[in-house]
Amino acid sequence: MSILEMKVPSPGESITEVEIATWLVKDGDYVEKDQAIAEVDSDKATLELPAEVSGIITLKAEEGDAVAVGEVVCLIDTSAEKPSGSTAAKKEPEQEAPKQEVAKAAPVAAPAATYASGSASPAAKKILDEKNIDATTVVGTGKDGRITKEDAINAKVSMGTPTGGPRNETRKKMSMLRRKVAERLVEAKNTTAMLTTFNEVNLTNVNKLRSEYKDAFKNKHNVGLGFMSFFTKAVTRALEMYPDVNSMIDGQEQIKFDFADISIAVSGPKGLMVPVVRNAELLSFRGVESEIKRLAIRARDGQITVDEMTGGTFTITNGGVFGSMLSTPIINPPQSAILGMHNIIERPIAVDGNVVIAPMMYLALSYDHRIIDGRESVGFLVAIKEALENPAELLCGNDPKKAFEL
């Protein structure tokens, strides 16, 4: 017999422990080499654990167990042969045994009492029905807890507690990723002087550019011309104008960056994930859209890596895709600011003294007031507004075809 001990690989430099989220195989199953046998949660991502060899697997950890990197989580017997299809026949006697036991046990079951605990006598039931009171909410004083006529007469309708409906609750351990997100959110609230400033933007001109060029853009680059590329380009422009927003605190020092690694919040199967678009200031519209699409697919399929979600300098989150009109997003530490996008609503606004209907969006910038003053935060948000309301000039250099690489 040849046994391989499978150990937890290291998902990243700073990660020393993972949690078994789901076993994708059962104890005693035959697994193929490179077959996904488990999903493991770290504090930054969910990763698949592939079998290192083929053979019969023996699990050494339960779902929900926290295991250290390098710890053995399963054994694989590489000398075992792949079982034939006859295994199902061997399980049939095991399936029949419980049925035989139940059949033997049934005759010896005790007969039900005439009035079980908590049941009402006919007279009591009539009174409770008239009062519209559920018998299960009444404590019986009769024999074996039986509800008597007197109990029913004295019963009162509860004015504050609903009756008759289900009142169940379930408990489920949060994944390591979800717990880490919770810790980071509390940390951001407790350790930063967070404020939020708001503005609104008229997206009429962005819509015009998208309507005019989106088909050609899609046909040439095989990716859609969405709003995220416009917002990302507007953000990188504003970060160059207001570098304090593109910085973070390290002890008693402020670190400023001459590059813009933009974290884009996306919803994945395991919850919120924030992959990073590296050097977004150097990317074209096509580059931004392609990278966001690539990262979103990897997050959706559970293939995103820790390295792809660390090191951002600024975050964009779009609650508008879920219908949010306005919110105060929480800073993604150790970053110092986050931009919140919201849904686009056609609203009446005043333009040159006239009332017109325009596609409007509220913008929210949450920032750490310890290193970003009001002037920088408001100016930064205004710069984004200006770029999005005049995208042809400020984001496309007055040549949309060239900017869209058409």
mmCIF file of C-alpha atoms in Angstrom:
data_model
loop_
_atom_site.group_PDB
_atom_site.id
_atom_site.type_symbol
_atom_site.label_atom_id
_atom_site.label_comp_id
_atom_site.label_asym_id
_atom_site.label_seq_id
_atom_site.Cartn_x
_atom_site.Cartn_y
_atom_site.Cartn_z
ATOM 1 C CA MET A 1 0.000 0.000 0.000
ATOM 2 C CA SER A 2 1.288 3.449 -0.957
ATOM 3 C CA ILE A 3 -0.209 6.399 0.934
ATOM 4 C CA LEU A 4 0.214 10.068 0.008
ATOM 5 C CA GLU A 5 -0.371 12.698 2.691
ATOM 6 C CA MET A 6 -2.015 15.783 1.182
ATOM 7 C CA LYS A 7 -1.127 18.966 3.015
ATOM 8 C CA VAL A 8 -2.671 22.432 2.835
ATOM 9 C CA PRO A 9 -0.670 24.527 0.346
ATOM 10 C CA SER A 10 0.088 28.172 1.100
ATOM 11 C CA PRO A 11 -2.426 30.493 -0.635
ATOM 12 C CA GLY A 12 -0.259 33.565 -0.001
ATOM 13 C CA GLU A 13 2.612 34.988 2.004
ATOM 14 C CA SER A 14 0.592 36.366 4.923
ATOM 15 C CA ILE A 15 -1.839 33.438 5.239
ATOM 16 C CA THR A 16 -1.070 30.811 7.885
ATOM 17 C CA GLU A 17 -4.474 29.160 8.252
ATOM 18 C CA VAL A 18 -7.419 28.152 6.061
ATOM 19 C CA GLU A 19 -10.843 26.697 6.705
ATOM 20 C CA ILE A 20 -12.377 23.659 5.011
ATOM 21 C CA ALA A 21 -15.468 25.232 3.450
ATOM 22 C CA THR A 22 -16.783 22.223 1.495
ATOM 23 C CA TRP A 23 -15.568 18.737 0.750
ATOM 24 C CA LEU A 24 -16.401 17.969 -2.871
ATOM 25 C CA VAL A 25 -15.788 14.227 -2.340
ATOM 26 C CA LYS A 26 -16.748 11.702 0.350
ATOM 27 C CA ASP A 27 -14.524 9.583 2.536
ATOM 28 C CA GLY A 28 -13.588 6.434 0.593
ATOM 29 C CA ASP A 29 -14.223 7.933 -2.863
ATOM 30 C CA TYR A 30 -11.833 7.278 -5.700
ATOM 31 C CA VAL A 31 -10.385 10.590 -6.954
ATOM 32 C CA GLU A 32 -8.471 11.435 -10.107
ATOM 33 C CA LYS A 33 -5.291 13.485 -10.163
ATOM 34 C CA ASP A 34 -6.023 17.262 -10.370
ATOM 35 C CA GLN A 35 -9.696 16.660 -9.491
ATOM 36 C CA ALA A 36 -11.072 19.356 -7.178
ATOM 37 C CA ILE A 37 -11.640 17.626 -3.840
ATOM 38 C CA ALA A 38 -12.393 20.593 -1.562
ATOM 39 C CA GLU A 39 -13.027 24.313 -1.373
ATOM 40 C CA VAL A 40 -10.965 26.090 1.278
ATOM 41 C CA ASP A 41 -11.529 29.594 2.629
ATOM 42 C CA SER A 42 -8.702 31.891 3.563
ATOM 43 C CA ASP A 43 -9.269 35.344 5.008
ATOM 44 C CA LYS A 44 -8.953 36.770 1.495
ATOM 45 C CA ALA A 45 -10.357 34.260 -1.001
ATOM 46 C CA THR A 46 -11.949 30.877 -1.600
ATOM 47 C CA LEU A 47 -9.715 28.409 -3.437
ATOM 48 C CA GLU A 48 -10.118 24.894 -4.793
ATOM 49 C CA LEU A 49 -7.867 22.124 -3.487
ATOM 50 C CA PRO A 50 -6.944 19.653 -6.280
ATOM 51 C CA ALA A 51 -5.954 16.017 -5.703
ATOM 52 C CA GLU A 52 -2.217 15.563 -6.117
ATOM 53 C CA VAL A 53 -2.557 11.922 -7.281
ATOM 54 C CA SER A 54 -5.246 9.373 -8.159
ATOM 55 C CA GLY A 55 -6.513 6.876 -5.581
ATOM 56 C CA ILE A 56 -8.883 6.211 -2.675
ATOM 57 C CA ILE A 57 -9.226 9.234 -0.394
ATOM 58 C CA THR A 58 -9.481 9.293 3.397
ATOM 59 C CA LEU A 59 -10.565 12.624 4.877
ATOM 60 C CA LYS A 60 -8.716 13.895 7.946
ATOM 61 C CA ALA A 61 -10.607 17.154 8.530
ATOM 62 C CA GLU A 62 -14.266 18.108 8.797
ATOM 63 C CA GLU A 63 -16.094 20.911 7.015
ATOM 64 C CA GLY A 64 -15.662 24.082 9.062
ATOM 65 C CA ASP A 65 -12.343 22.973 10.563
ATOM 66 C CA ALA A 66 -9.554 25.545 10.643
ATOM 67 C CA VAL A 67 -6.302 23.931 9.512
ATOM 68 C CA ALA A 68 -2.803 25.363 9.419
ATOM 69 C CA VAL A 69 -0.893 25.699 6.169
ATOM 70 C CA GLY A 70 1.177 22.512 5.804
ATOM 71 C CA GLU A 71 -1.213 20.399 7.900
ATOM 72 C CA VAL A 72 -2.419 17.033 6.511
ATOM 73 C CA VAL A 73 -6.085 17.195 5.490
ATOM 74 C CA CYS A 74 -6.477 13.860 3.697
ATOM 75 C CA LEU A 75 -4.716 10.656 2.690
ATOM 76 C CA ILE A 76 -4.775 9.148 -0.804
ATOM 77 C CA ASP A 77 -4.068 5.434 -1.333
ATOM 78 C CA THR A 78 -2.302 5.475 -4.685
ATOM 79 C CA SER A 79 -2.116 1.658 -4.868
ATOM 80 C CA ALA A 80 -5.913 1.309 -4.969
ATOM 81 C CA GLU A 81 -7.486 0.503 -8.318
ATOM 82 C CA LYS A 82 -10.377 2.478 -9.702
ATOM 83 C CA PRO A 83 -13.562 0.619 -8.672
ATOM 84 C CA SER A 84 -15.905 -0.812 -11.290
ATOM 85 C CA GLY A 85 -19.612 -0.116 -11.539
ATOM 86 C CA SER A 86 -20.413 -3.059 -9.243
ATOM 87 C CA THR A 87 -20.053 -0.957 -6.089
ATOM 88 C CA ALA A 88 -23.695 0.123 -6.155
ATOM 89 C CA ALA A 89 -24.875 -3.507 -5.836
ATOM 90 C CA LYS A 90 -22.892 -3.945 -2.630
ATOM 91 C CA LYS A 91 -24.705 -1.056 -1.000
ATOM 92 C CA GLU A 92 -28.216 -2.444 -1.495
ATOM 93 C CA PRO A 93 -28.273 -4.669 1.640
ATOM 94 C CA GLU A 94 -27.165 -1.664 3.713
ATOM 95 C CA GLN A 95 -30.080 0.340 2.351
ATOM 96 C CA GLU A 96 -32.602 -2.413 3.200
ATOM 97 C CA ALA A 97 -31.510 -2.865 6.806
ATOM 98 C CA PRO A 98 -33.034 0.343 8.177
ATOM 99 C CA LYS A 99 -36.377 -0.539 6.553
ATOM 100 C CA GLN A 100 -36.478 -3.924 8.312
ATOM 101 C CA GLU A 101 -35.678 -2.330 11.658
ATOM 102 C CA VAL A 102 -38.442 0.214 11.230
ATOM 103 C CA ALA A 103 -40.919 -2.513 10.353
ATOM 104 C CA LYS A 104 -40.101 -4.421 13.529
ATOM 105 C CA ALA A 105 -40.201 -1.326 15.702
ATOM 106 C CA ALA A 106 -43.583 -0.087 14.490
ATOM 107 C CA PRO A 107 -45.793 -2.643 16.314
ATOM 108 C CA VAL A 108 -44.277 -1.841 19.720
ATOM 109 C CA ALA A 109 -44.860 1.909 19.457
ATOM 110 C CA ALA A 110 -46.977 3.215 22.301
ATOM 111 C CA PRO A 111 -50.496 4.326 21.324
ATOM 112 C CA ALA A 112 -51.117 8.055 21.351
ATOM 113 C CA ALA A 113 -52.854 9.464 24.412
ATOM 114 C CA THR A 114 -56.390 10.704 24.029
ATOM 115 C CA TYR A 115 -55.287 14.175 25.057
ATOM 116 C CA ALA A 116 -51.622 14.894 24.487
ATOM 117 C CA SER A 117 -49.844 17.557 26.470
ATOM 118 C CA GLY A 118 -51.015 20.972 25.299
ATOM 119 C CA SER A 119 -54.197 19.707 23.582
ATOM 120 C CA ALA A 120 -57.571 21.243 24.306
ATOM 121 C CA SER A 121 -60.754 19.525 25.335
ATOM 122 C CA PRO A 122 -63.693 19.953 22.912
ATOM 123 C CA ALA A 123 -65.263 22.669 25.079
ATOM 124 C CA ALA A 124 -61.937 24.471 25.469
ATOM 125 C CA LYS A 125 -61.209 24.219 21.753
ATOM 126 C CA LYS A 126 -64.558 25.839 20.907
ATOM 127 C CA ILE A 127 -63.841 28.775 23.228
ATOM 128 C CA LEU A 128 -60.306 29.232 21.881
ATOM 129 C CA ASP A 129 -61.582 29.163 18.292
ATOM 130 C CA GLU A 130 -64.111 31.873 19.138
ATOM 131 C CA LYS A 131 -61.333 33.989 20.636
ATOM 132 C CA ASN A 132 -59.068 33.203 17.656
ATOM 133 C CA ILE A 133 -56.358 31.935 20.029
ATOM 134 C CA ASP A 134 -53.943 29.189 19.012
ATOM 135 C CA ALA A 135 -54.038 26.319 21.508
ATOM 136 C CA THR A 136 -50.250 26.013 21.363
ATOM 137 C CA THR A 137 -49.942 29.425 23.053
ATOM 138 C CA VAL A 138 -52.039 28.381 26.082
ATOM 139 C CA VAL A 139 -50.568 26.595 29.107
ATOM 140 C CA GLY A 140 -52.897 23.782 30.207
ATOM 141 C CA THR A 141 -53.522 23.071 33.891
ATOM 142 C CA GLY A 142 -55.355 19.773 33.402
ATOM 143 C CA LYS A 143 -54.004 16.246 33.571
ATOM 144 C CA ASP A 144 -50.861 15.766 31.428
ATOM 145 C CA GLY A 145 -50.988 19.452 30.464
ATOM 146 C CA ARG A 146 -54.487 19.250 28.973
ATOM 147 C CA ILE A 147 -56.160 22.629 28.312
ATOM 148 C CA THR A 148 -59.380 22.807 30.292
ATOM 149 C CA LYS A 149 -62.482 24.921 29.705
ATOM 150 C CA GLU A 150 -61.369 27.217 32.503
ATOM 151 C CA ASP A 151 -57.951 27.635 30.877
ATOM 152 C CA ALA A 152 -59.663 28.655 27.644
ATOM 153 C CA ILE A 153 -61.955 31.144 29.410
ATOM 154 C CA ASN A 154 -58.988 32.779 31.156
ATOM 155 C CA ALA A 155 -56.816 32.839 28.024
ATOM 156 C CA LYS A 156 -56.193 36.297 26.613
ATOM 157 C CA VAL A 157 -55.244 37.386 23.117
ATOM 158 C CA SER A 158 -51.647 38.612 23.014
ATOM 159 C CA MET A 159 -51.449 42.142 21.661
ATOM 160 C CA GLY A 160 -47.718 42.049 20.992
ATOM 161 C CA THR A 161 -46.803 38.521 19.924
ATOM 162 C CA PRO A 162 -47.992 36.965 16.641
ATOM 163 C CA THR A 163 -49.581 33.523 16.942
ATOM 164 C CA GLY A 164 -49.823 30.609 14.606
ATOM 165 C CA GLY A 165 -46.825 31.452 12.416
ATOM 166 C CA PRO A 166 -43.489 29.656 12.269
ATOM 167 C CA ARG A 167 -40.830 30.961 14.658
ATOM 168 C CA ASN A 168 -37.818 28.901 13.693
ATOM 169 C CA GLU A 169 -34.196 29.978 13.614
ATOM 170 C CA THR A 170 -31.109 28.480 12.059
ATOM 171 C CA ARG A 171 -27.421 28.906 12.844
ATOM 172 C CA LYS A 172 -24.605 28.695 10.329
ATOM 173 C CA LYS A 173 -20.948 29.351 10.917
ATOM 174 C CA MET A 174 -19.676 32.236 8.829
ATOM 175 C CA SER A 175 -16.915 31.395 6.380
ATOM 176 C CA MET A 176 -13.392 32.563 7.131
ATOM 177 C CA LEU A 177 -13.676 35.019 4.236
ATOM 178 C CA ARG A 178 -16.944 36.459 5.593
ATOM 179 C CA ARG A 179 -15.469 36.748 9.104
ATOM 180 C CA LYS A 180 -12.411 38.554 7.746
ATOM 181 C CA VAL A 181 -14.604 40.969 5.794
ATOM 182 C CA ALA A 182 -16.552 41.670 8.994
ATOM 183 C CA GLU A 183 -13.341 42.318 10.924
ATOM 184 C CA ARG A 184 -12.035 44.677 8.250
ATOM 185 C CA LEU A 185 -15.294 46.646 8.131
ATOM 186 C CA VAL A 186 -15.292 47.116 11.902
ATOM 187 C CA GLU A 187 -11.603 48.012 11.760
ATOM 188 C CA ALA A 188 -12.307 50.681 9.141
ATOM 189 C CA LYS A 189 -15.086 52.187 11.253
ATOM 190 C CA ASN A 190 -13.034 52.136 14.454
ATOM 191 C CA THR A 191 -9.613 53.230 13.205
ATOM 192 C CA THR A 192 -10.383 55.890 10.584
ATOM 193 C CA ALA A 193 -11.927 59.338 10.834
ATOM 194 C CA MET A 194 -14.370 58.466 8.080
ATOM 195 C CA LEU A 195 -16.575 61.083 6.467
ATOM 196 C CA THR A 196 -18.699 60.925 3.312
ATOM 197 C CA THR A 197 -19.308 63.689 0.794
ATOM 198 C CA PHE A 198 -21.933 63.545 -1.956
ATOM 199 C CA ASN A 199 -22.549 64.918 -5.415
ATOM 200 C CA GLU A 200 -24.639 64.074 -8.458
ATOM 201 C CA VAL A 201 -23.655 63.596 -12.075
ATOM 202 C CA ASN A 202 -25.556 63.994 -15.330
ATOM 203 C CA LEU A 203 -24.709 60.978 -17.509
ATOM 204 C CA THR A 204 -26.344 62.264 -20.698
ATOM 205 C CA ASN A 205 -23.058 62.641 -22.583
ATOM 206 C CA VAL A 206 -21.717 59.292 -21.374
ATOM 207 C CA ASN A 207 -24.906 57.657 -22.644
ATOM 208 C CA LYS A 208 -24.527 59.390 -26.014
ATOM 209 C CA LEU A 209 -20.970 58.104 -26.445
ATOM 210 C CA ARG A 210 -21.947 54.587 -25.418
ATOM 211 C CA SER A 211 -24.947 54.553 -27.762
ATOM 212 C CA GLU A 212 -22.840 55.776 -30.675
ATOM 213 C CA TYR A 213 -19.823 53.509 -30.229
ATOM 214 C CA LYS A 214 -20.849 50.485 -28.151
ATOM 215 C CA ASP A 215 -21.660 48.210 -31.114
ATOM 216 C CA ALA A 216 -18.393 48.934 -32.909
ATOM 217 C CA PHE A 217 -16.510 48.635 -29.623
ATOM 218 C CA LYS A 218 -18.099 45.252 -28.907
ATOM 219 C CA ASN A 219 -17.472 43.924 -32.417
ATOM 220 C CA LYS A 220 -13.804 44.917 -32.426
ATOM 221 C CA HIS A 221 -12.760 44.161 -28.844
ATOM 222 C CA ASN A 222 -15.245 41.409 -27.861
ATOM 223 C CA VAL A 223 -16.106 43.249 -24.661
ATOM 224 C CA GLY A 224 -18.853 45.733 -23.813
ATOM 225 C CA LEU A 225 -18.367 49.464 -23.437
ATOM 226 C CA GLY A 226 -19.799 49.812 -19.940
ATOM 227 C CA PHE A 227 -19.986 52.560 -17.344
ATOM 228 C CA MET A 228 -17.103 51.166 -15.292
ATOM 229 C CA SER A 229 -14.461 52.180 -17.835
ATOM 230 C CA PHE A 230 -15.745 55.778 -17.838
ATOM 231 C CA PHE A 231 -15.773 55.884 -14.029
ATOM 232 C CA THR A 232 -12.352 54.252 -13.754
ATOM 233 C CA LYS A 233 -10.844 56.724 -16.220
ATOM 234 C CA ALA A 234 -12.514 59.618 -14.382
ATOM 235 C CA VAL A 235 -11.146 58.335 -11.054
ATOM 236 C CA THR A 236 -7.551 57.940 -12.290
ATOM 237 C CA ARG A 237 -7.687 61.471 -13.704
ATOM 238 C CA ALA A 238 -8.975 62.837 -10.383
ATOM 239 C CA LEU A 239 -6.323 60.908 -8.420
ATOM 240 C CA GLU A 240 -3.595 62.645 -10.426
ATOM 241 C CA MET A 241 -5.180 65.996 -9.562
ATOM 242 C CA TYR A 242 -5.611 65.169 -5.864
ATOM 243 C CA PRO A 243 -2.776 62.783 -4.847
ATOM 244 C CA ASP A 244 -3.738 62.857 -1.149
ATOM 245 C CA VAL A 245 -6.764 60.737 -2.048
ATOM 246 C CA ASN A 246 -4.397 58.180 -3.571
ATOM 247 C CA SER A 247 -2.497 57.610 -0.335
ATOM 248 C CA MET A 248 -2.618 55.751 2.955
ATOM 249 C CA ILE A 249 -1.334 55.992 6.523
ATOM 250 C CA ASP A 250 1.469 53.746 7.798
ATOM 251 C CA GLY A 251 2.121 54.499 11.445
ATOM 252 C CA GLN A 252 3.093 58.177 11.560
ATOM 253 C CA GLU A 253 3.818 58.388 7.841
ATOM 254 C CA GLN A 254 1.669 59.111 4.819
ATOM 255 C CA ILE A 255 2.423 57.005 1.736
ATOM 256 C CA LYS A 256 1.534 58.536 -1.635
ATOM 257 C CA PHE A 257 1.461 56.524 -4.859
ATOM 258 C CA ASP A 258 2.316 57.653 -8.382
ATOM 259 C CA PHE A 259 0.223 54.797 -9.797
ATOM 260 C CA ALA A 260 -3.468 53.925 -9.502
ATOM 261 C CA ASP A 261 -4.300 50.331 -8.621
ATOM 262 C CA ILE A 262 -8.086 50.455 -8.595
ATOM 263 C CA SER A 263 -9.987 47.902 -6.505
ATOM 264 C CA ILE A 264 -13.356 47.057 -8.076
ATOM 265 C CA ALA A 265 -15.931 45.561 -5.695
ATOM 266 C CA VAL A 266 -17.770 42.621 -7.289
ATOM 267 C CA SER A 267 -20.271 40.137 -5.889
ATOM 268 C CA GLY A 268 -19.051 36.538 -5.943
ATOM 269 C CA PRO A 269 -20.586 33.222 -4.851
ATOM 270 C CA LYS A 270 -18.842 33.539 -1.473
ATOM 271 C CA GLY A 271 -19.722 37.193 -0.958
ATOM 272 C CA LEU A 272 -18.107 40.519 -1.740
ATOM 273 C CA MET A 273 -14.704 40.374 -3.414
ATOM 274 C CA VAL A 274 -12.475 43.259 -4.442
ATOM 275 C CA PRO A 275 -10.062 42.352 -7.273
ATOM 276 C CA VAL A 276 -7.544 45.000 -8.348
ATOM 277 C CA VAL A 277 -7.027 46.575 -11.775
ATOM 278 C CA ARG A 278 -3.279 47.298 -11.787
ATOM 279 C CA ASN A 279 -1.940 50.589 -13.205
ATOM 280 C CA ALA A 280 -5.403 51.617 -14.312
ATOM 281 C CA GLU A 281 -4.050 55.072 -15.193
ATOM 282 C CA LEU A 282 -2.165 53.492 -18.112
ATOM 283 C CA LEU A 283 -5.079 51.469 -19.497
ATOM 284 C CA SER A 284 -7.328 52.451 -22.378
ATOM 285 C CA PHE A 285 -11.104 51.990 -22.301
ATOM 286 C CA ARG A 286 -10.593 48.579 -23.907
ATOM 287 C CA GLY A 287 -7.928 47.691 -21.361
ATOM 288 C CA VAL A 288 -10.106 48.624 -18.392
ATOM 289 C CA GLU A 289 -13.177 46.774 -19.691
ATOM 290 C CA SER A 290 -11.185 43.655 -20.576
ATOM 291 C CA GLU A 291 -9.457 43.513 -17.191
ATOM 292 C CA ILE A 292 -12.675 44.072 -15.236
ATOM 293 C CA LYS A 293 -14.384 41.324 -17.248
ATOM 294 C CA ARG A 294 -11.476 38.928 -16.650
ATOM 295 C CA LEU A 295 -11.409 39.551 -12.919
ATOM 296 C CA ALA A 296 -15.199 39.379 -12.556
ATOM 297 C CA ILE A 297 -15.304 35.986 -14.296
ATOM 298 C CA ARG A 298 -12.517 34.641 -12.083
ATOM 299 C CA ALA A 299 -14.317 35.909 -8.964
ATOM 300 C CA ARG A 300 -17.616 34.385 -10.114
ATOM 301 C CA ASP A 301 -15.969 31.017 -10.840
ATOM 302 C CA GLY A 302 -14.074 30.984 -7.534
ATOM 303 C CA GLN A 303 -10.694 31.148 -9.284
ATOM 304 C CA ILE A 304 -9.596 34.557 -8.024
ATOM 305 C CA THR A 305 -6.238 34.511 -6.218
ATOM 306 C CA VAL A 306 -5.084 36.394 -3.147
ATOM 307 C CA ASP A 307 -2.544 38.363 -5.195
ATOM 308 C CA GLU A 308 -5.330 39.600 -7.479
ATOM 309 C CA MET A 309 -7.195 41.098 -4.502
ATOM 310 C CA THR A 310 -4.402 42.821 -2.593
ATOM 311 C CA GLY A 311 -2.489 46.065 -3.024
ATOM 312 C CA GLY A 312 -5.190 48.422 -4.298
ATOM 313 C CA THR A 313 -4.800 52.162 -3.685
ATOM 314 C CA PHE A 314 -8.444 53.240 -4.237
ATOM 315 C CA THR A 315 -11.778 51.397 -4.449
ATOM 316 C CA ILE A 316 -14.878 51.788 -6.622
ATOM 317 C CA THR A 317 -18.094 50.056 -5.552
ATOM 318 C CA ASN A 318 -21.313 50.047 -7.573
ATOM 319 C CA GLY A 319 -24.390 49.541 -5.418
ATOM 320 C CA GLY A 320 -26.506 50.771 -8.308
ATOM 321 C CA VAL A 321 -26.529 47.334 -9.928
ATOM 322 C CA PHE A 322 -28.620 46.176 -6.944
ATOM 323 C CA GLY A 323 -30.902 49.229 -7.033
ATOM 324 C CA SER A 324 -29.231 51.412 -4.402
ATOM 325 C CA MET A 325 -30.087 55.111 -4.765
ATOM 326 C CA LEU A 326 -27.673 56.432 -2.128
ATOM 327 C CA SER A 327 -25.246 54.967 0.408
ATOM 328 C CA THR A 328 -22.186 55.727 2.525
ATOM 329 C CA PRO A 329 -19.604 53.116 1.471
ATOM 330 C CA ILE A 330 -17.035 51.967 4.026
ATOM 331 C CA ILE A 331 -13.337 52.508 3.304
ATOM 332 C CA ASN A 332 -11.392 49.420 2.234
ATOM 333 C CA PRO A 333 -8.371 49.528 4.616
ATOM 334 C CA PRO A 334 -5.539 50.403 4.435
ATOM 335 C CA GLN A 335 -6.809 52.622 1.622
ATOM 336 C CA SER A 336 -8.029 56.111 2.465
ATOM 337 C CA ALA A 337 -11.016 56.583 0.167
ATOM 338 C CA ILE A 338 -13.757 54.750 -1.730
ATOM 339 C CA LEU A 339 -16.165 55.932 -4.436
ATOM 340 C CA GLY A 340 -19.765 54.705 -4.339
ATOM 341 C CA MET A 341 -21.773 54.565 -7.563
ATOM 342 C CA HIS A 342 -25.557 54.240 -7.485
ATOM 343 C CA ASN A 343 -28.481 53.591 -9.786
ATOM 344 C CA ILE A 344 -29.242 55.875 -12.715
ATOM 345 C CA ILE A 345 -32.642 57.561 -12.481
ATOM 346 C CA GLU A 346 -34.191 59.939 -14.978
ATOM 347 C CA ARG A 347 -34.987 63.089 -13.024
ATOM 348 C CA PRO A 348 -35.993 66.646 -13.864
ATOM 349 C CA ILE A 349 -33.083 69.099 -13.505
ATOM 350 C CA ALA A 350 -32.522 72.736 -14.430
ATOM 351 C CA VAL A 351 -30.238 73.322 -17.448
ATOM 352 C CA ASP A 352 -29.689 76.903 -18.611
ATOM 353 C CA GLY A 353 -32.907 77.997 -16.948
ATOM 354 C CA ASN A 354 -34.986 75.196 -18.442
ATOM 355 C CA VAL A 355 -36.280 72.006 -16.841
ATOM 356 C CA VAL A 356 -35.093 68.884 -18.666
ATOM 357 C CA ILE A 357 -35.185 65.159 -17.942
ATOM 358 C CA ALA A 358 -31.707 63.676 -17.544
ATOM 359 C CA PRO A 359 -30.156 60.347 -16.424
ATOM 360 C CA MET A 360 -28.785 61.260 -13.006
ATOM 361 C CA MET A 361 -26.639 59.346 -10.533
ATOM 362 C CA TYR A 362 -25.709 60.185 -6.959
ATOM 363 C CA LEU A 363 -22.017 59.791 -6.138
ATOM 364 C CA ALA A 364 -20.614 59.211 -2.642
ATOM 365 C CA LEU A 365 -16.979 59.542 -1.589
ATOM 366 C CA SER A 366 -16.080 58.153 1.836
ATOM 367 C CA TYR A 367 -12.620 59.248 2.954
ATOM 368 C CA ASP A 368 -10.255 59.232 5.925
ATOM 369 C CA HIS A 369 -10.276 62.781 7.277
ATOM 370 C CA ARG A 370 -6.932 62.205 9.009
ATOM 371 C CA ILE A 371 -5.060 62.714 5.725
ATOM 372 C CA ILE A 372 -7.744 63.992 3.311
ATOM 373 C CA ASP A 373 -9.226 67.417 4.006
ATOM 374 C CA GLY A 374 -12.597 68.682 2.861
ATOM 375 C CA ARG A 375 -11.059 70.680 0.027
ATOM 376 C CA GLU A 376 -9.412 67.590 -1.467
ATOM 377 C CA SER A 377 -12.441 65.323 -1.001
ATOM 378 C CA VAL A 378 -14.927 67.778 -2.493
ATOM 379 C CA GLY A 379 -12.533 68.785 -5.296
ATOM 380 C CA PHE A 380 -11.871 65.122 -6.114
ATOM 381 C CA LEU A 381 -15.588 64.354 -6.430
ATOM 382 C CA VAL A 382 -16.174 67.498 -8.506
ATOM 383 C CA ALA A 383 -13.336 66.427 -10.830
ATOM 384 C CA ILE A 384 -15.066 63.078 -11.370
ATOM 385 C CA LYS A 385 -18.353 64.867 -12.044
ATOM 386 C CA GLU A 386 -16.705 67.209 -14.576
ATOM 387 C CA ALA A 387 -15.043 64.335 -16.434
ATOM 388 C CA LEU A 388 -18.249 62.300 -16.669
ATOM 389 C CA GLU A 389 -20.318 65.270 -17.828
ATOM 390 C CA ASN A 390 -17.765 66.156 -20.499
ATOM 391 C CA PRO A 391 -16.267 62.737 -21.387
ATOM 392 C CA ALA A 392 -15.449 63.428 -25.029
ATOM 393 C CA GLU A 393 -13.005 66.197 -24.080
ATOM 394 C CA LEU A 394 -11.711 65.179 -20.642
ATOM 395 C CA LEU A 395 -11.615 61.381 -21.022
ATOM 396 C CA CYS A 396 -11.308 60.889 -24.790
ATOM 397 C CA GLY A 397 -9.074 63.827 -25.752
ATOM 398 C CA ASN A 398 -11.733 65.106 -28.173
ATOM 399 C CA ASP A 399 -11.263 61.961 -30.279
ATOM 400 C CA PRO A 400 -13.591 59.177 -29.075
ATOM 401 C CA LYS A 401 -12.727 56.883 -31.991
ATOM 402 C CA LYS A 402 -9.059 56.981 -31.077
ATOM 403 C CA ALA A 403 -9.817 56.603 -27.361
ATOM 404 C CA PHE A 404 -12.000 53.572 -28.057
ATOM 405 C CA GLU A 405 -9.347 52.215 -30.470
ATOM 406 C CA LEU A 406 -11.806 51.984 -33.388
#
